Coordinates of C-alpha atoms in Angstrom, one line a residue:
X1 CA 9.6 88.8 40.6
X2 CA 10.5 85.3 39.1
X3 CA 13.2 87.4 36.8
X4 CA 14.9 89.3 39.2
X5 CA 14.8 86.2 41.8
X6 CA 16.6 85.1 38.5
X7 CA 19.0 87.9 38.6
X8 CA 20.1 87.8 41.7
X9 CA 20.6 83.9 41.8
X10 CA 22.9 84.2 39.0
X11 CA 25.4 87.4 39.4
X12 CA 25.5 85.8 43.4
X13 CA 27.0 82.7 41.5
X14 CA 28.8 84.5 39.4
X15 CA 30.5 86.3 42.1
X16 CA 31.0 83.1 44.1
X17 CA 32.8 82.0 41.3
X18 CA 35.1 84.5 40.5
X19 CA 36.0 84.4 44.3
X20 CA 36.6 80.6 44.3
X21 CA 40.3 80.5 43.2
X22 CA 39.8 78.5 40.0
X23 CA 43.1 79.5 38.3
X24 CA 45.1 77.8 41.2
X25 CA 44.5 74.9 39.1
X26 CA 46.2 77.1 35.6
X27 CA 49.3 77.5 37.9
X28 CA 49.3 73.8 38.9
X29 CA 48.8 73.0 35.3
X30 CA 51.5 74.8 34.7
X31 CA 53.8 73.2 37.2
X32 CA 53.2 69.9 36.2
X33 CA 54.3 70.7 32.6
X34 CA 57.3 72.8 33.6
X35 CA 58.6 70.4 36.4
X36 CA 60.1 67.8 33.5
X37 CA 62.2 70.8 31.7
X38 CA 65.3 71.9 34.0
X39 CA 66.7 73.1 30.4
X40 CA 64.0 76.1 30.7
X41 CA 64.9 76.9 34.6
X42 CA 67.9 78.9 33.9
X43 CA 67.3 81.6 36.6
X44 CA 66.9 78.7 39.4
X45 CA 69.9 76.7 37.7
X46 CA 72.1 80.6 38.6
X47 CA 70.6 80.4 42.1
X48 CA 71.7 77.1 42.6
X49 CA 74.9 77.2 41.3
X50 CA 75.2 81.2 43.6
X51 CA 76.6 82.0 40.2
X52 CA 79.1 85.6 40.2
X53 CA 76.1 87.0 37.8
X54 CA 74.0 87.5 40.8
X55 CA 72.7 90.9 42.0
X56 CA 71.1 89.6 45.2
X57 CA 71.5 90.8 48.5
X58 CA 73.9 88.9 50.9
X59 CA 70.7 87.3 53.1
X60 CA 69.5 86.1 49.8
X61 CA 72.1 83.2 49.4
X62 CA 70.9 81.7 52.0
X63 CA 67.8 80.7 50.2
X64 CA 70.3 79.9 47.3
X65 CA 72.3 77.6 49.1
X66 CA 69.6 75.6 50.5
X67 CA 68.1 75.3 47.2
X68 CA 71.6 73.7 45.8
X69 CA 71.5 71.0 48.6
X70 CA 68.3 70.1 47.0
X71 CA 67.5 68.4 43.9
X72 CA 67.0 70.3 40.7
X73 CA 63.1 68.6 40.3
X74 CA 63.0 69.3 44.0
X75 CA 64.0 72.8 44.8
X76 CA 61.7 74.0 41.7
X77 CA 59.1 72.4 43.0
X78 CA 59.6 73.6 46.2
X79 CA 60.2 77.4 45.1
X80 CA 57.4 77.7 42.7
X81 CA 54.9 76.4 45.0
X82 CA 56.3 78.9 47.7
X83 CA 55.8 81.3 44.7
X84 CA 52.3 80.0 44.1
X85 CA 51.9 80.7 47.9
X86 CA 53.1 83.6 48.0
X87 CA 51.4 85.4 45.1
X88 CA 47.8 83.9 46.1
X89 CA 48.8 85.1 49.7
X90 CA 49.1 87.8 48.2
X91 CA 46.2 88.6 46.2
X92 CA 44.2 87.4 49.4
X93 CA 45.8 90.6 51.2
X94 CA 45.2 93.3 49.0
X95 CA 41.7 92.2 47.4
X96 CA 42.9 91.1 44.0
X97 CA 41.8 88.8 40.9
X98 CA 43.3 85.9 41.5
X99 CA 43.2 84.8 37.6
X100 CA 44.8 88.1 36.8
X101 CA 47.8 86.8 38.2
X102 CA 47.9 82.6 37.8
X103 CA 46.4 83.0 34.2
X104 CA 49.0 85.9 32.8
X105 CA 52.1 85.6 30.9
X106 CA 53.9 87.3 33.8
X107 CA 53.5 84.5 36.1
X108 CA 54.0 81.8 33.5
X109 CA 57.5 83.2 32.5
X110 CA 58.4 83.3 36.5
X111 CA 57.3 79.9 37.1
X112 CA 59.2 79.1 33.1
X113 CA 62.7 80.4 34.7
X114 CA 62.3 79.7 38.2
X115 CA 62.1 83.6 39.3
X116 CA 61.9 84.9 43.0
X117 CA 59.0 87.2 42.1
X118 CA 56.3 85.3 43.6
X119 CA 58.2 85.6 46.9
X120 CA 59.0 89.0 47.0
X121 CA 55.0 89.9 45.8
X122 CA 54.2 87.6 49.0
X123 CA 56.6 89.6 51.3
X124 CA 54.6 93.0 50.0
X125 CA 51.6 91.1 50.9
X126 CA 52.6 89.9 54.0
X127 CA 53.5 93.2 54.9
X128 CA 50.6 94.8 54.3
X129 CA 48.7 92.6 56.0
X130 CA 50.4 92.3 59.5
X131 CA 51.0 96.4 59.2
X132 CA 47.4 96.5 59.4
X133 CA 47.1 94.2 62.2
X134 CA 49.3 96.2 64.1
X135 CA 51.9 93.3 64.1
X136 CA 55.1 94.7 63.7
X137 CA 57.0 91.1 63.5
X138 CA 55.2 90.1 60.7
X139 CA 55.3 93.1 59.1
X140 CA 59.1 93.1 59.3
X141 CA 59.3 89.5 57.9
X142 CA 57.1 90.7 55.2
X143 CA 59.5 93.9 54.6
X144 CA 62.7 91.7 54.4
X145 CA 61.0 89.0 52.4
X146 CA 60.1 91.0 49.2
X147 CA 64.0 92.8 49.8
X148 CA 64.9 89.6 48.2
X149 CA 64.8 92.1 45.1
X150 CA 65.3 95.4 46.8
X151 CA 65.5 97.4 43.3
X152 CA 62.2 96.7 42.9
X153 CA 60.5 96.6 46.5
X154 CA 62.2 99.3 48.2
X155 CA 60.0 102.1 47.7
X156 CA 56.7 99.7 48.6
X157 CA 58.6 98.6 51.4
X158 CA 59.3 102.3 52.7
X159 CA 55.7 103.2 51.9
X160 CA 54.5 99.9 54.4
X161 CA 57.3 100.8 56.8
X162 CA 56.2 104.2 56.9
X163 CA 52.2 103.1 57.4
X164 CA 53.1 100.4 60.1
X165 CA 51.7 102.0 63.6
X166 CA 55.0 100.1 65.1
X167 CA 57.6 101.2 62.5
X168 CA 60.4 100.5 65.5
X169 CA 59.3 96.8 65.9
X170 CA 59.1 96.4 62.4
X171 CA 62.6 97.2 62.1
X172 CA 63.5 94.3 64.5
X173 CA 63.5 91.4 61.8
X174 CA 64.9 93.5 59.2
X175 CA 67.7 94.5 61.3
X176 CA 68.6 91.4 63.2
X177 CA 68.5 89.7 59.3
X178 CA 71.4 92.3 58.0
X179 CA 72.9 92.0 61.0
X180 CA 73.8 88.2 60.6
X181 CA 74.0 88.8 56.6
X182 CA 77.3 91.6 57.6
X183 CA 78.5 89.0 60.1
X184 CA 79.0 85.9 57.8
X185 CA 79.3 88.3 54.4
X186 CA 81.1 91.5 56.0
X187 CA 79.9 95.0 54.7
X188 CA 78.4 93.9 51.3
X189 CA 76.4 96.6 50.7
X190 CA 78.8 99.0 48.2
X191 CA 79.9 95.8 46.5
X192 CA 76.3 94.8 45.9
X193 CA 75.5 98.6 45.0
X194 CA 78.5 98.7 42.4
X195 CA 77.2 95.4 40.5
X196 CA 73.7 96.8 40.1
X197 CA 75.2 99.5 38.5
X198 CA 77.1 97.1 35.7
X199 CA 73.0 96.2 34.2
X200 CA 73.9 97.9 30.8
X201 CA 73.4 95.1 28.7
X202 CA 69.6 94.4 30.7
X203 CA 68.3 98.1 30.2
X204 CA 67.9 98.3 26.7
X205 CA 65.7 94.6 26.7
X206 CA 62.6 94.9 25.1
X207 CA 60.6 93.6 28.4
X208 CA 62.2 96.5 30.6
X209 CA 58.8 98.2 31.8
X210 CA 61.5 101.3 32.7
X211 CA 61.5 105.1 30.9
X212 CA 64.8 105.2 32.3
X213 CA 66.7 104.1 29.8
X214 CA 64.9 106.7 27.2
X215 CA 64.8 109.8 29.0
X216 CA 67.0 109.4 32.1
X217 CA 66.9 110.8 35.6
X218 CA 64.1 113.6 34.4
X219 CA 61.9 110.6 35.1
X220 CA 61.9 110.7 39.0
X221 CA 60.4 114.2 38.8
X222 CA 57.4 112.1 39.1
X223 CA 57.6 110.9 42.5
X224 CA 57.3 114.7 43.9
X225 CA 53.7 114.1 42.0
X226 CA 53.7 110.2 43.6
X227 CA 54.3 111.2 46.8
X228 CA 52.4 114.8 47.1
X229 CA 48.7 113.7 45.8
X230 CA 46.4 112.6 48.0
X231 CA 45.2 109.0 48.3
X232 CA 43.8 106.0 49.7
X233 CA 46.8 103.9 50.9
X234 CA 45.5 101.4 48.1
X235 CA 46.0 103.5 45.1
X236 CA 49.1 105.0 46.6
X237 CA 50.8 101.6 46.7
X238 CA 49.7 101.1 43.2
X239 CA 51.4 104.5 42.4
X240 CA 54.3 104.0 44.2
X241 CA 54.9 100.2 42.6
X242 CA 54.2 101.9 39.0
X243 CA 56.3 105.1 39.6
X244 CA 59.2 102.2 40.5
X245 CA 58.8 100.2 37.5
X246 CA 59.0 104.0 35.6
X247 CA 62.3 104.8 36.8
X248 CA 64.0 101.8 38.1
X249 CA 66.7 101.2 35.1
X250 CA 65.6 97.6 35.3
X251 CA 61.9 96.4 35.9
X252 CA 61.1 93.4 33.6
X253 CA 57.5 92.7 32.1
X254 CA 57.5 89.5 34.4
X255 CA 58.3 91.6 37.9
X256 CA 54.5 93.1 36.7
X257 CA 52.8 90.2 38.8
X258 CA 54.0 92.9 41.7
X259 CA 51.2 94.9 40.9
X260 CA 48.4 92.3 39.2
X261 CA 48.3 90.9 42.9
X262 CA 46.5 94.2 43.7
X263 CA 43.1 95.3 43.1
X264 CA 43.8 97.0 39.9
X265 CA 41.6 97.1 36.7
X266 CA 41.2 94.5 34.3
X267 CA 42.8 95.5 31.5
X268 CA 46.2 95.8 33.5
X269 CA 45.6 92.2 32.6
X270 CA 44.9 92.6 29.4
X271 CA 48.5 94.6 28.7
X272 CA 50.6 92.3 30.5
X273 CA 49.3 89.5 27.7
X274 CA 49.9 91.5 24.9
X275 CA 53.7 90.1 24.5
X276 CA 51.9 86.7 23.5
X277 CA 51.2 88.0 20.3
X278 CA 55.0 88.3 19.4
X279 CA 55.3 85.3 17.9
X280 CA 53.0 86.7 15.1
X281 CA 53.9 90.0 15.2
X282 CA 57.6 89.9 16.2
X283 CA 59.4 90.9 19.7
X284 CA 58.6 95.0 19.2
X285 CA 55.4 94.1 20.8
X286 CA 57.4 93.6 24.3
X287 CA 57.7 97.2 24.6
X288 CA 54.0 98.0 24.4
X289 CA 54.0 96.9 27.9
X290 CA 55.8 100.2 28.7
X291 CA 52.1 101.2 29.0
X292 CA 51.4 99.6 32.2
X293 CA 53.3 101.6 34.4
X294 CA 52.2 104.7 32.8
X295 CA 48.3 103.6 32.5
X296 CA 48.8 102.4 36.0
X297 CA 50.3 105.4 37.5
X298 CA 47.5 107.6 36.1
X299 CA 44.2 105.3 37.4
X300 CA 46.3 105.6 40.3
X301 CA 46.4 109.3 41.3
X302 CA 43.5 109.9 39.1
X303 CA 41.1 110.6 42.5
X304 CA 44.0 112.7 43.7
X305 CA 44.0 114.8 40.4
X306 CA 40.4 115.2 40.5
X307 CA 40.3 116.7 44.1
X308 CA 43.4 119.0 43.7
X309 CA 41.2 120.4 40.6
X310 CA 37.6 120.7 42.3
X311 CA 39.3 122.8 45.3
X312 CA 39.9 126.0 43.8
X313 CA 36.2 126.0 42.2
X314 CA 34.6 125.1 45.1
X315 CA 36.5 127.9 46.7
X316 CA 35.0 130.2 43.9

């Protein structure tokens, strides 16, 4: 009895401790020693400057000009702890690890450039949450929120959209946003379509997570396969983020803190560190991570698989 009083005491403690959000203080440590180093915050130096390199939507220089009436030390403090926020928001929502995300190499080379990931995975969160809830305002902040990178969020976005039990309200926020964004920018849309077309020179990187650029629109023959098997709403979000990071022509390794927020398995993790290793192996490593998405896509729809398989025996 003494033993398994023993037992229980310690996996209870265990468990409290993996809850209690210990690797906050790995992406504060992080912080500090990044804050000093505006030479390595090159994508926050573009977004300050709103420099003709961008491929953001119109709403999204509105966050880029408030950041250039800051500081440099004090804009990247205040968009990596919004990043911080929103990531852990985040993880809170869908049940993830929160060390899977704060203790990766995805999230350091975010919080290294000054990236809007964090934002955009707090948007999906936000989303998800408040759709849930049955709180379509919320939800619709959430849904325009992680649009900051709408080549990478769409298809989660449509997938919460579609789940909302308001999806009119929800559409309030969105809307009003592009409203005002086509008022003080004008019809931005095909211009902003035609420059993420010009990515040529970022598709053949060895951190694009994409298949695209290797075997070319045969790749979206797998959303019929996303979008058909059955699922928990979970697993299908999973899907649908892995089936975008498949064949979007441009989803970098770093955009993978997207899907660590979730409750995935550990060894999602595990892949997303295996770039670490380049400085001893050299940069060819980068595109082992093409095996997230895939691994991903399959643990996934795996329960889908399995029932679509057991119906015709049961039938027999």
């Amino acid at each position: 009895m003494a033993i398994s009083r023993f037992k229980a005491t310690a996996r209870a403690k265990l468990a409290a401790y993996s809850n209690f959000p210990w690797s906050l203080g790995v992406a504060l440590g992080l912080l500090v020693f990044f804050a000093p180093h505006p030479e390595w915050h090159l994508d926050l130096e573009l977004f300050r400057e709103q420099n003709e390199i961008l491929r953001y939507p119109a709403y999204a220089h509105w966050l880029f000009s408030l950041l250039g009436r800051l500081t440099e030390p004090a804009a990247y403090l205040a968009l990596s702890l919004a990043s911080i926020a929103g990531l852990y928001f985040a993880v809170r929502a869908f049940g993830g690890v929160h060390w899977m995300v704060f203790a990766s190499f995805a999230f350091a080379w975010i919080l290294f450039y000054g990236q809007l990931d964090g934002l955009v995975a707090g948007g999906l969160g936000l989303a998800w949450w408040a759709s849930r809830r049955d709180r379509p305002v919320l939800t619709g902040a959430g849904l325009i929120l992680a649009c900051l990178k709408p080549q990478l969020a769409v298809p989660a976005c449509l997938a919460l959209w579609w789940w909302s039990p308001s999806r009119f309200k929800s559409l309030v926020v969105p809307g009003a946003v592009l409203f005002v964004s086509f008022l003080t920018s004008g019809f931005w849309i095909p211009g902003w379509l035609a420059e993420l077309g010009d990515i040529d020179h970022l598709v053949l990187l060895s951190r694009n997570l994409s298949f695209w650029p290797q075997v070319g629109n045969w790749i979206f023959l797998i959303w019929p396969l996303i979008l058909a098997l059955p699922g928990s709403r979970e697993r299908k979000l999973v899907a649908v983020l892995a089936g975008t990071a498949l064949s979007s022509p441009y989803f970098p390794l770093p955009s993978a803190v997207l899907i660590l927020v979730m409750a995935v398995p550990w060894w999602a993790w595990g892949i997303v560190q295996l770039p670490m290793l380049s400085v001893l192996v050299g940069s060819w490593i980068y595109f082992v991570g093409k095996a997230l998405p895939v691994a991903l896509l399959i643990w996934a729809l795996w329960p889908g698989l399995r029932n679509v398989f057991r119906r015709p025996k049961e039938q027999d």
